Amino acid sequence: MAQESQTAGRRPVQIWLQQNIDAAGRGRLRFIDRRNGADLHVDLPGERYTPLLEHVLYFDLEERRVRLVNAAGDISDHPFIQLPGATLRVDWLVSADASRIAWTFTEQGADGQLRSFTRVADIRGDNVRDVLVDGPRPERHALPVAFSGDGATLFMDYRPLLQAGEAQRAGFADLFALTLDEGFTRPLPDEPGCLCGAAFGVGQMLRLQLAADLDGFELVRRDLGGELRGRIAAPTLPGFTAATHLLLSPDGSRALYTLSQLRAGDGGVQAVRSVFVLADLEGGSSRLLGEPASELLRPVSWSDGDNTVLLTSGDTLRDGTWKLDLNDGALLPVARANWLGALAN
């Protein structure tokens, strides 16, 4: 592993991931404890690794169980999220403040139709309740995307069903809001849209979508009720036909997203290039950062007092973490593994 990010570990125990380290598709989690110098590797046949307080939450592909692993390498079943017998897939979402969790079981009937069952609970398992039964629907299912800041609304998306081990597509296709107390759903404005990025936080939602003239993209900013607060045109780059991986800054004033291009490479293999766009949400402007990278990179975390952003590879077969300087667009390698986050003290 290359040098580690000195700003990523705001908490003592950093978490790094190497994907698909063997033919069985195992991932390797690395826990680095800055308090005592401990450095532990744990190999797991899993996916959907999610930092959760003192643990990492993940789906065990061999046992088909939702599990937790801590920085000592201790593995246990999640205490209240487990798959009913007919479940094909489970997806979950942890709230930004780690106080709540939502999860969706997806089943497929004899008719081939998909049905989704969504629950929410406090993070320790109190107040478990069913909030949505969706379907039957052909080919797609509901899954949670974000909680509103007050916890009253769960934002969700409809996605095509993926098989175990298959990577989730970047972007969102058909976003809607679920009012948790009443159980009412409402489509979000302009949905369904392109398979593009979205972000929620600080009392607002951001959506990347095709521009009205279909020539490029725009970043649309709304309050959580759907009222329009502004549109910011994306820089026009010929051949860059995808706008994904949208990351909102902690104070809600800026956003970073990826424009990408797919083109024929050597031997007929498709090659991906990506470039980053920094949007000033208050000023209504955007600008390109640096030169295009020769792969798809996704922003995952603001760092260095929000002057840089940590990036990981959008390719499930490639690992790595980079740091993007928001002033000059410099892209620096950080590690040969993917930055996941940090455990709570």
GROMACS .gro file of C-alpha atoms in nm:
model
  345
    1MET     CA    1   0.000   0.000   0.000
    2ALA     CA    2   0.122   0.347  -0.082
    3GLN     CA    3   0.128   0.631   0.164
    4GLU     CA    4  -0.193   0.668   0.363
    5SER     CA    5  -0.410   0.975   0.373
    6GLN     CA    6  -0.327   1.176   0.679
    7THR     CA    7  -0.663   1.353   0.662
    8ALA     CA    8  -0.884   1.053   0.599
    9GLY     CA    9  -0.843   0.917   0.953
   10ARG     CA   10  -1.027   1.175   1.156
   11ARG     CA   11  -1.105   0.890   1.392
   12PRO     CA   12  -0.842   0.650   1.523
   13VAL     CA   13  -0.931   0.333   1.325
   14GLN     CA   14  -0.913   0.365   0.946
   15ILE     CA   15  -1.080   0.112   0.715
   16TRP     CA   16  -0.941   0.017   0.375
   17LEU     CA   17  -1.074  -0.241   0.127
   18GLN     CA   18  -0.912  -0.450  -0.145
   19GLN     CA   19  -1.174  -0.609  -0.369
   20ASN     CA   20  -1.178  -0.956  -0.528
   21ILE     CA   21  -0.844  -1.074  -0.392
   22ASP     CA   22  -0.900  -1.436  -0.501
   23ALA     CA   23  -1.106  -1.648  -0.739
   24ALA     CA   24  -1.381  -1.676  -0.478
   25GLY     CA   25  -1.434  -1.301  -0.488
   26ARG     CA   26  -1.312  -1.238  -0.135
   27GLY     CA   27  -1.246  -0.885  -0.019
   28ARG     CA   28  -0.971  -0.787   0.224
   29LEU     CA   29  -1.051  -0.532   0.492
   30ARG     CA   30  -0.759  -0.358   0.657
   31PHE     CA   31  -0.806  -0.191   0.994
   32ILE     CA   32  -0.535   0.055   1.097
   33ASP     CA   33  -0.560   0.170   1.458
   34ARG     CA   34  -0.361   0.490   1.506
   35ARG     CA   35  -0.393   0.470   1.883
   36ASN     CA   36  -0.178   0.161   1.923
   37GLY     CA   37  -0.031   0.092   1.577
   38ALA     CA   38  -0.239  -0.224   1.523
   39ASP     CA   39  -0.273  -0.324   1.156
   40LEU     CA   40  -0.517  -0.610   1.094
   41HIS     CA   41  -0.622  -0.776   0.767
   42VAL     CA   42  -0.949  -0.971   0.747
   43ASP     CA   43  -1.043  -1.167   0.433
   44LEU     CA   44  -1.418  -1.192   0.379
   45PRO     CA   45  -1.641  -1.336   0.102
   46GLY     CA   46  -1.854  -1.025   0.106
   47GLU     CA   47  -1.986  -0.713  -0.059
   48ARG     CA   48  -2.163  -0.387   0.030
   49TYR     CA   49  -1.912  -0.300   0.305
   50THR     CA   50  -2.052  -0.014   0.514
   51PRO     CA   51  -1.888   0.151   0.818
   52LEU     CA   52  -2.133   0.134   1.108
   53LEU     CA   53  -2.022   0.276   1.444
   54GLU     CA   54  -1.766   0.026   1.582
   55HIS     CA   55  -1.815  -0.225   1.298
   56VAL     CA   56  -1.824  -0.273   0.924
   57LEU     CA   57  -2.158  -0.402   0.800
   58TYR     CA   58  -2.144  -0.635   0.499
   59PHE     CA   59  -2.325  -0.911   0.311
   60ASP     CA   60  -2.163  -1.256   0.337
   61LEU     CA   61  -2.185  -1.409  -0.012
   62GLU     CA   62  -2.115  -1.764   0.104
   63GLU     CA   63  -2.352  -1.779   0.399
   64ARG     CA   64  -2.600  -1.528   0.252
   65ARG     CA   65  -2.620  -1.346   0.581
   66VAL     CA   66  -2.583  -0.984   0.690
   67ARG     CA   67  -2.282  -0.961   0.919
   68LEU     CA   68  -2.065  -0.728   1.123
   69VAL     CA   69  -1.687  -0.728   1.165
   70ASN     CA   70  -1.491  -0.511   1.408
   71ALA     CA   71  -1.133  -0.389   1.418
   72ALA     CA   72  -1.028  -0.699   1.614
   73GLY     CA   73  -1.153  -0.923   1.332
   74ASP     CA   74  -1.451  -1.053   1.531
   75ILE     CA   75  -1.742  -1.148   1.304
   76SER     CA   76  -2.105  -1.175   1.409
   77ASP     CA   77  -2.447  -1.181   1.250
   78HIS     CA   78  -2.630  -0.851   1.239
   79PRO     CA   79  -2.872  -0.866   1.533
   80PHE     CA   80  -3.192  -0.775   1.345
   81ILE     CA   81  -3.130  -0.765   0.969
   82GLN     CA   82  -3.141  -1.114   0.822
   83LEU     CA   83  -3.288  -1.253   0.503
   84PRO     CA   84  -3.627  -1.424   0.502
   85GLY     CA   85  -3.616  -1.751   0.310
   86ALA     CA   86  -3.742  -1.621  -0.024
   87THR     CA   87  -3.521  -1.312  -0.037
   88LEU     CA   88  -3.304  -1.260  -0.342
   89ARG     CA   89  -3.129  -0.948  -0.220
   90VAL     CA   90  -3.105  -0.711   0.074
   91ASP     CA   91  -2.999  -0.346   0.048
   92TRP     CA   92  -2.947  -0.104   0.335
   93LEU     CA   93  -2.880   0.257   0.416
   94VAL     CA   94  -2.727   0.410   0.731
   95SER     CA   95  -2.828   0.769   0.806
   96ALA     CA   96  -2.558   1.036   0.794
   97ASP     CA   97  -2.555   1.066   1.174
   98ALA     CA   98  -2.559   0.685   1.219
   99SER     CA   99  -2.875   0.704   1.430
  100ARG     CA  100  -3.108   0.516   1.191
  101ILE     CA  101  -3.096   0.237   0.938
  102ALA     CA  102  -3.327   0.139   0.654
  103TRP     CA  103  -3.319  -0.190   0.466
  104THR     CA  104  -3.511  -0.352   0.181
  105PHE     CA  105  -3.569  -0.721   0.112
  106THR     CA  106  -3.638  -0.805  -0.253
  107GLU     CA  107  -3.826  -1.121  -0.353
  108GLN     CA  108  -3.922  -1.265  -0.691
  109GLY     CA  109  -4.252  -1.444  -0.733
  110ALA     CA  110  -4.336  -1.741  -0.953
  111ASP     CA  111  -4.462  -1.487  -1.206
  112GLY     CA  112  -4.111  -1.337  -1.228
  113GLN     CA  113  -4.229  -1.009  -1.073
  114LEU     CA  114  -4.026  -0.836  -0.800
  115ARG     CA  115  -4.162  -0.729  -0.463
  116SER     CA  116  -3.975  -0.511  -0.214
  117PHE     CA  117  -4.028  -0.482   0.161
  118THR     CA  118  -3.866  -0.187   0.338
  119ARG     CA  119  -3.814  -0.142   0.712
  120VAL     CA  120  -3.653   0.124   0.928
  121ALA     CA  121  -3.519   0.116   1.283
  122ASP     CA  122  -3.299   0.299   1.528
  123ILE     CA  123  -2.941   0.189   1.478
  124ARG     CA  124  -2.941  -0.041   1.784
  125GLY     CA  125  -3.264  -0.211   1.676
  126ASP     CA  126  -3.532  -0.015   1.860
  127ASN     CA  127  -3.852   0.095   1.685
  128VAL     CA  128  -3.837  -0.153   1.398
  129ARG     CA  129  -4.126  -0.089   1.161
  130ASP     CA  130  -4.241  -0.174   0.812
  131VAL     CA  131  -4.268   0.139   0.599
  132LEU     CA  132  -4.322   0.024   0.240
  133VAL     CA  133  -4.439  -0.281   0.048
  134ASP     CA  134  -4.373  -0.224  -0.322
  135GLY     CA  135  -4.463  -0.428  -0.628
  136PRO     CA  136  -4.514  -0.647  -0.808
  137ARG     CA  137  -4.291  -0.487  -1.071
  138PRO     CA  138  -4.104  -0.633  -1.367
  139GLU     CA  139  -3.723  -0.625  -1.354
  140ARG     CA  140  -3.676  -0.351  -1.095
  141HIS     CA  141  -3.710  -0.306  -0.721
  142ALA     CA  142  -3.705  -0.029  -0.464
  143LEU     CA  143  -3.410   0.044  -0.236
  144PRO     CA  144  -3.322   0.322   0.013
  145VAL     CA  145  -3.097   0.611  -0.093
  146ALA     CA  146  -3.101   0.877   0.183
  147PHE     CA  147  -3.281   0.997   0.496
  148SER     CA  148  -3.389   1.356   0.530
  149GLY     CA  149  -3.212   1.541   0.810
  150ASP     CA  150  -3.514   1.516   1.041
  151GLY     CA  151  -3.564   1.147   0.966
  152ALA     CA  152  -3.922   1.202   0.850
  153THR     CA  153  -3.860   1.114   0.486
  154LEU     CA  154  -3.677   0.827   0.320
  155PHE     CA  155  -3.563   0.888  -0.037
  156MET     CA  156  -3.560   0.576  -0.253
  157ASP     CA  157  -3.482   0.463  -0.606
  158TYR     CA  158  -3.598   0.190  -0.841
  159ARG     CA  159  -3.312  -0.028  -0.967
  160PRO     CA  160  -3.275  -0.330  -1.197
  161LEU     CA  161  -3.223  -0.649  -0.998
  162LEU     CA  162  -2.858  -0.747  -0.962
  163GLN     CA  163  -2.725  -1.089  -0.886
  164ALA     CA  164  -2.496  -1.154  -0.589
  165GLY     CA  165  -2.152  -1.014  -0.658
  166GLU     CA  166  -2.268  -0.797  -0.948
  167ALA     CA  167  -2.167  -0.432  -0.913
  168GLN     CA  168  -2.434  -0.167  -0.871
  169ARG     CA  169  -2.460   0.070  -1.165
  170ALA     CA  170  -2.353   0.427  -1.104
  171GLY     CA  171  -2.632   0.682  -1.093
  172PHE     CA  172  -3.001   0.678  -1.005
  173ALA     CA  173  -3.286   0.605  -1.244
  174ASP     CA  174  -3.622   0.677  -1.077
  175LEU     CA  175  -3.611   0.856  -0.744
  176PHE     CA  176  -3.908   0.898  -0.512
  177ALA     CA  177  -3.978   1.008  -0.153
  178LEU     CA  178  -4.147   0.805   0.120
  179THR     CA  179  -4.305   0.990   0.414
  180LEU     CA  180  -4.232   0.752   0.700
  181ASP     CA  181  -4.514   0.847   0.936
  182GLU     CA  182  -4.795   0.828   0.680
  183GLY     CA  183  -4.641   0.578   0.438
  184PHE     CA  184  -4.714   0.802   0.138
  185THR     CA  185  -4.486   0.799  -0.166
  186ARG     CA  186  -4.437   1.074  -0.422
  187PRO     CA  187  -4.213   1.087  -0.730
  188LEU     CA  188  -3.941   1.347  -0.719
  189PRO     CA  189  -3.949   1.621  -0.985
  190ASP     CA  190  -3.839   1.518  -1.336
  191GLU     CA  191  -3.830   1.150  -1.243
  192PRO     CA  192  -3.771   0.901  -1.393
  193GLY     CA  193  -3.460   1.059  -1.541
  194CYS     CA  194  -3.127   0.963  -1.688
  195LEU     CA  195  -2.905   0.716  -1.505
  196CYS     CA  196  -2.720   1.007  -1.344
  197GLY     CA  197  -2.592   1.118  -1.004
  198ALA     CA  198  -2.793   1.253  -0.711
  199ALA     CA  199  -2.717   1.370  -0.357
  200PHE     CA  200  -2.919   1.465  -0.050
  201GLY     CA  201  -2.819   1.669   0.254
  202VAL     CA  202  -2.820   2.002   0.436
  203GLY     CA  203  -3.187   2.058   0.351
  204GLN     CA  204  -3.147   2.012  -0.022
  205MET     CA  205  -3.134   1.757  -0.298
  206LEU     CA  206  -2.915   1.768  -0.606
  207ARG     CA  207  -2.980   1.587  -0.931
  208LEU     CA  208  -2.771   1.559  -1.243
  209GLN     CA  209  -2.986   1.534  -1.554
  210LEU     CA  210  -2.979   1.589  -1.926
  211ALA     CA  211  -3.002   1.953  -2.027
  212ALA     CA  212  -3.326   2.068  -2.190
  213ASP     CA  213  -3.165   2.068  -2.534
  214LEU     CA  214  -3.015   1.721  -2.466
  215ASP     CA  215  -2.669   1.866  -2.529
  216GLY     CA  216  -2.480   1.786  -2.211
  217PHE     CA  217  -2.593   1.789  -1.849
  218GLU     CA  218  -2.708   2.026  -1.578
  219LEU     CA  219  -2.704   2.014  -1.200
  220VAL     CA  220  -3.049   2.085  -1.056
  221ARG     CA  221  -3.079   2.205  -0.698
  222ARG     CA  222  -3.406   2.179  -0.501
  223ASP     CA  223  -3.521   2.193  -0.142
  224LEU     CA  224  -3.644   1.866   0.008
  225GLY     CA  225  -4.002   1.958  -0.077
  226GLY     CA  226  -3.910   1.969  -0.445
  227GLU     CA  227  -3.907   2.348  -0.496
  228LEU     CA  228  -3.648   2.456  -0.752
  229ARG     CA  229  -3.352   2.652  -0.612
  230GLY     CA  230  -3.132   2.668  -0.918
  231ARG     CA  231  -2.982   2.504  -1.225
  232ILE     CA  232  -2.610   2.495  -1.302
  233ALA     CA  233  -2.496   2.391  -1.648
  234ALA     CA  234  -2.223   2.131  -1.663
  235PRO     CA  235  -1.921   2.204  -1.882
  236THR     CA  236  -1.980   2.066  -2.231
  237LEU     CA  237  -1.728   1.799  -2.328
  238PRO     CA  238  -1.785   1.612  -2.654
  239GLY     CA  239  -1.805   1.238  -2.600
  240PHE     CA  240  -1.852   1.256  -2.222
  241THR     CA  241  -2.195   1.097  -2.203
  242ALA     CA  242  -2.233   1.005  -1.836
  243ALA     CA  243  -2.269   1.227  -1.527
  244THR     CA  244  -2.246   1.031  -1.203
  245HIS     CA  245  -2.094   1.005  -0.855
  246LEU     CA  246  -2.225   1.331  -0.713
  247LEU     CA  247  -2.085   1.430  -0.372
  248LEU     CA  248  -2.225   1.719  -0.168
  249SER     CA  249  -1.994   1.910   0.066
  250PRO     CA  250  -2.066   1.890   0.442
  251ASP     CA  251  -2.178   2.255   0.454
  252GLY     CA  252  -2.395   2.220   0.143
  253SER     CA  253  -2.221   2.498  -0.050
  254ARG     CA  254  -2.037   2.293  -0.313
  255ALA     CA  255  -2.069   1.967  -0.501
  256LEU     CA  256  -1.826   1.752  -0.694
  257TYR     CA  257  -1.926   1.508  -0.965
  258THR     CA  258  -1.777   1.296  -1.244
  259LEU     CA  259  -1.825   1.325  -1.618
  260SER     CA  260  -1.708   1.015  -1.802
  261GLN     CA  261  -1.641   0.896  -2.154
  262LEU     CA  262  -1.648   0.542  -2.290
  263ARG     CA  263  -1.438   0.475  -2.598
  264ALA     CA  264  -1.274   0.191  -2.785
  265GLY     CA  265  -0.932   0.098  -2.652
  266ASP     CA  266  -0.654  -0.137  -2.761
  267GLY     CA  267  -0.772  -0.474  -2.887
  268GLY     CA  268  -1.132  -0.360  -2.896
  269VAL     CA  269  -1.147  -0.331  -2.518
  270GLN     CA  270  -1.356  -0.038  -2.399
  271ALA     CA  271  -1.164   0.231  -2.212
  272VAL     CA  272  -1.306   0.488  -1.970
  273ARG     CA  273  -1.192   0.843  -1.905
  274SER     CA  274  -1.331   1.067  -1.632
  275VAL     CA  275  -1.304   1.432  -1.539
  276PHE     CA  276  -1.427   1.617  -1.232
  277VAL     CA  277  -1.656   1.916  -1.209
  278LEU     CA  278  -1.673   2.138  -0.900
  279ALA     CA  279  -2.001   2.329  -0.865
  280ASP     CA  280  -2.047   2.641  -0.652
  281LEU     CA  281  -2.408   2.595  -0.542
  282GLU     CA  282  -2.453   2.943  -0.400
  283GLY     CA  283  -2.283   3.123  -0.688
  284GLY     CA  284  -2.443   2.906  -0.955
  285SER     CA  285  -2.120   2.827  -1.142
  286SER     CA  286  -1.910   2.520  -1.218
  287ARG     CA  287  -1.560   2.449  -1.343
  288LEU     CA  288  -1.351   2.155  -1.457
  289LEU     CA  289  -1.073   2.033  -1.230
  290GLY     CA  290  -0.750   1.904  -1.376
  291GLU     CA  291  -0.705   1.677  -1.676
  292PRO     CA  292  -0.917   1.370  -1.759
  293ALA     CA  293  -0.813   1.054  -1.574
  294SER     CA  294  -0.768   0.732  -1.770
  295GLU     CA  295  -1.032   0.547  -1.565
  296LEU     CA  296  -1.360   0.604  -1.386
  297LEU     CA  297  -1.298   0.759  -1.043
  298ARG     CA  298  -1.566   0.843  -0.788
  299PRO     CA  299  -1.552   1.100  -0.507
  300VAL     CA  300  -1.620   0.944  -0.167
  301SER     CA  301  -1.516   1.188   0.107
  302TRP     CA  302  -1.420   1.552   0.162
  303SER     CA  303  -1.092   1.598   0.350
  304ASP     CA  304  -0.826   1.852   0.451
  305GLY     CA  305  -1.080   2.103   0.574
  306ASP     CA  306  -1.284   2.036   0.259
  307ASN     CA  307  -1.001   2.157   0.037
  308THR     CA  308  -0.948   1.811  -0.114
  309VAL     CA  309  -1.166   1.512  -0.195
  310LEU     CA  310  -1.075   1.145  -0.165
  311LEU     CA  311  -1.153   0.934  -0.472
  312THR     CA  312  -1.173   0.560  -0.530
  313SER     CA  313  -1.197   0.355  -0.847
  314GLY     CA  314  -1.536   0.308  -1.009
  315ASP     CA  315  -1.410  -0.023  -1.150
  316THR     CA  316  -1.495  -0.317  -0.922
  317LEU     CA  317  -1.188  -0.503  -1.053
  318ARG     CA  318  -0.946  -0.225  -0.961
  319ASP     CA  319  -0.853  -0.085  -0.621
  320GLY     CA  320  -0.703   0.247  -0.527
  321THR     CA  321  -0.751   0.579  -0.351
  322TRP     CA  322  -0.651   0.920  -0.480
  323LYS     CA  323  -0.669   1.275  -0.347
  324LEU     CA  324  -0.802   1.555  -0.565
  325ASP     CA  325  -0.689   1.910  -0.485
  326LEU     CA  326  -0.989   2.141  -0.532
  327ASN     CA  327  -0.769   2.444  -0.597
  328ASP     CA  328  -0.546   2.328  -0.881
  329GLY     CA  329  -0.702   1.992  -0.979
  330ALA     CA  330  -0.389   1.794  -0.892
  331LEU     CA  331  -0.458   1.422  -0.855
  332LEU     CA  332  -0.228   1.238  -0.614
  333PRO     CA  333  -0.222   0.863  -0.536
  334VAL     CA  334  -0.289   0.783  -0.171
  335ALA     CA  335  -0.316   0.402  -0.144
  336ARG     CA  336  -0.348   0.084  -0.346
  337ALA     CA  337  -0.669   0.004  -0.160
  338ASN     CA  338  -1.010   0.169  -0.141
  339TRP     CA  339  -1.080   0.413   0.140
  340LEU     CA  340  -1.397   0.306   0.323
  341GLY     CA  341  -1.401   0.538   0.621
  342ALA     CA  342  -1.328   0.521   0.992
  343LEU     CA  343  -1.481   0.347   1.292
  344ALA     CA  344  -1.635   0.534   1.581
  345ASN     CA  345  -1.430   0.559   1.899
   0.00000   0.00000   0.00000
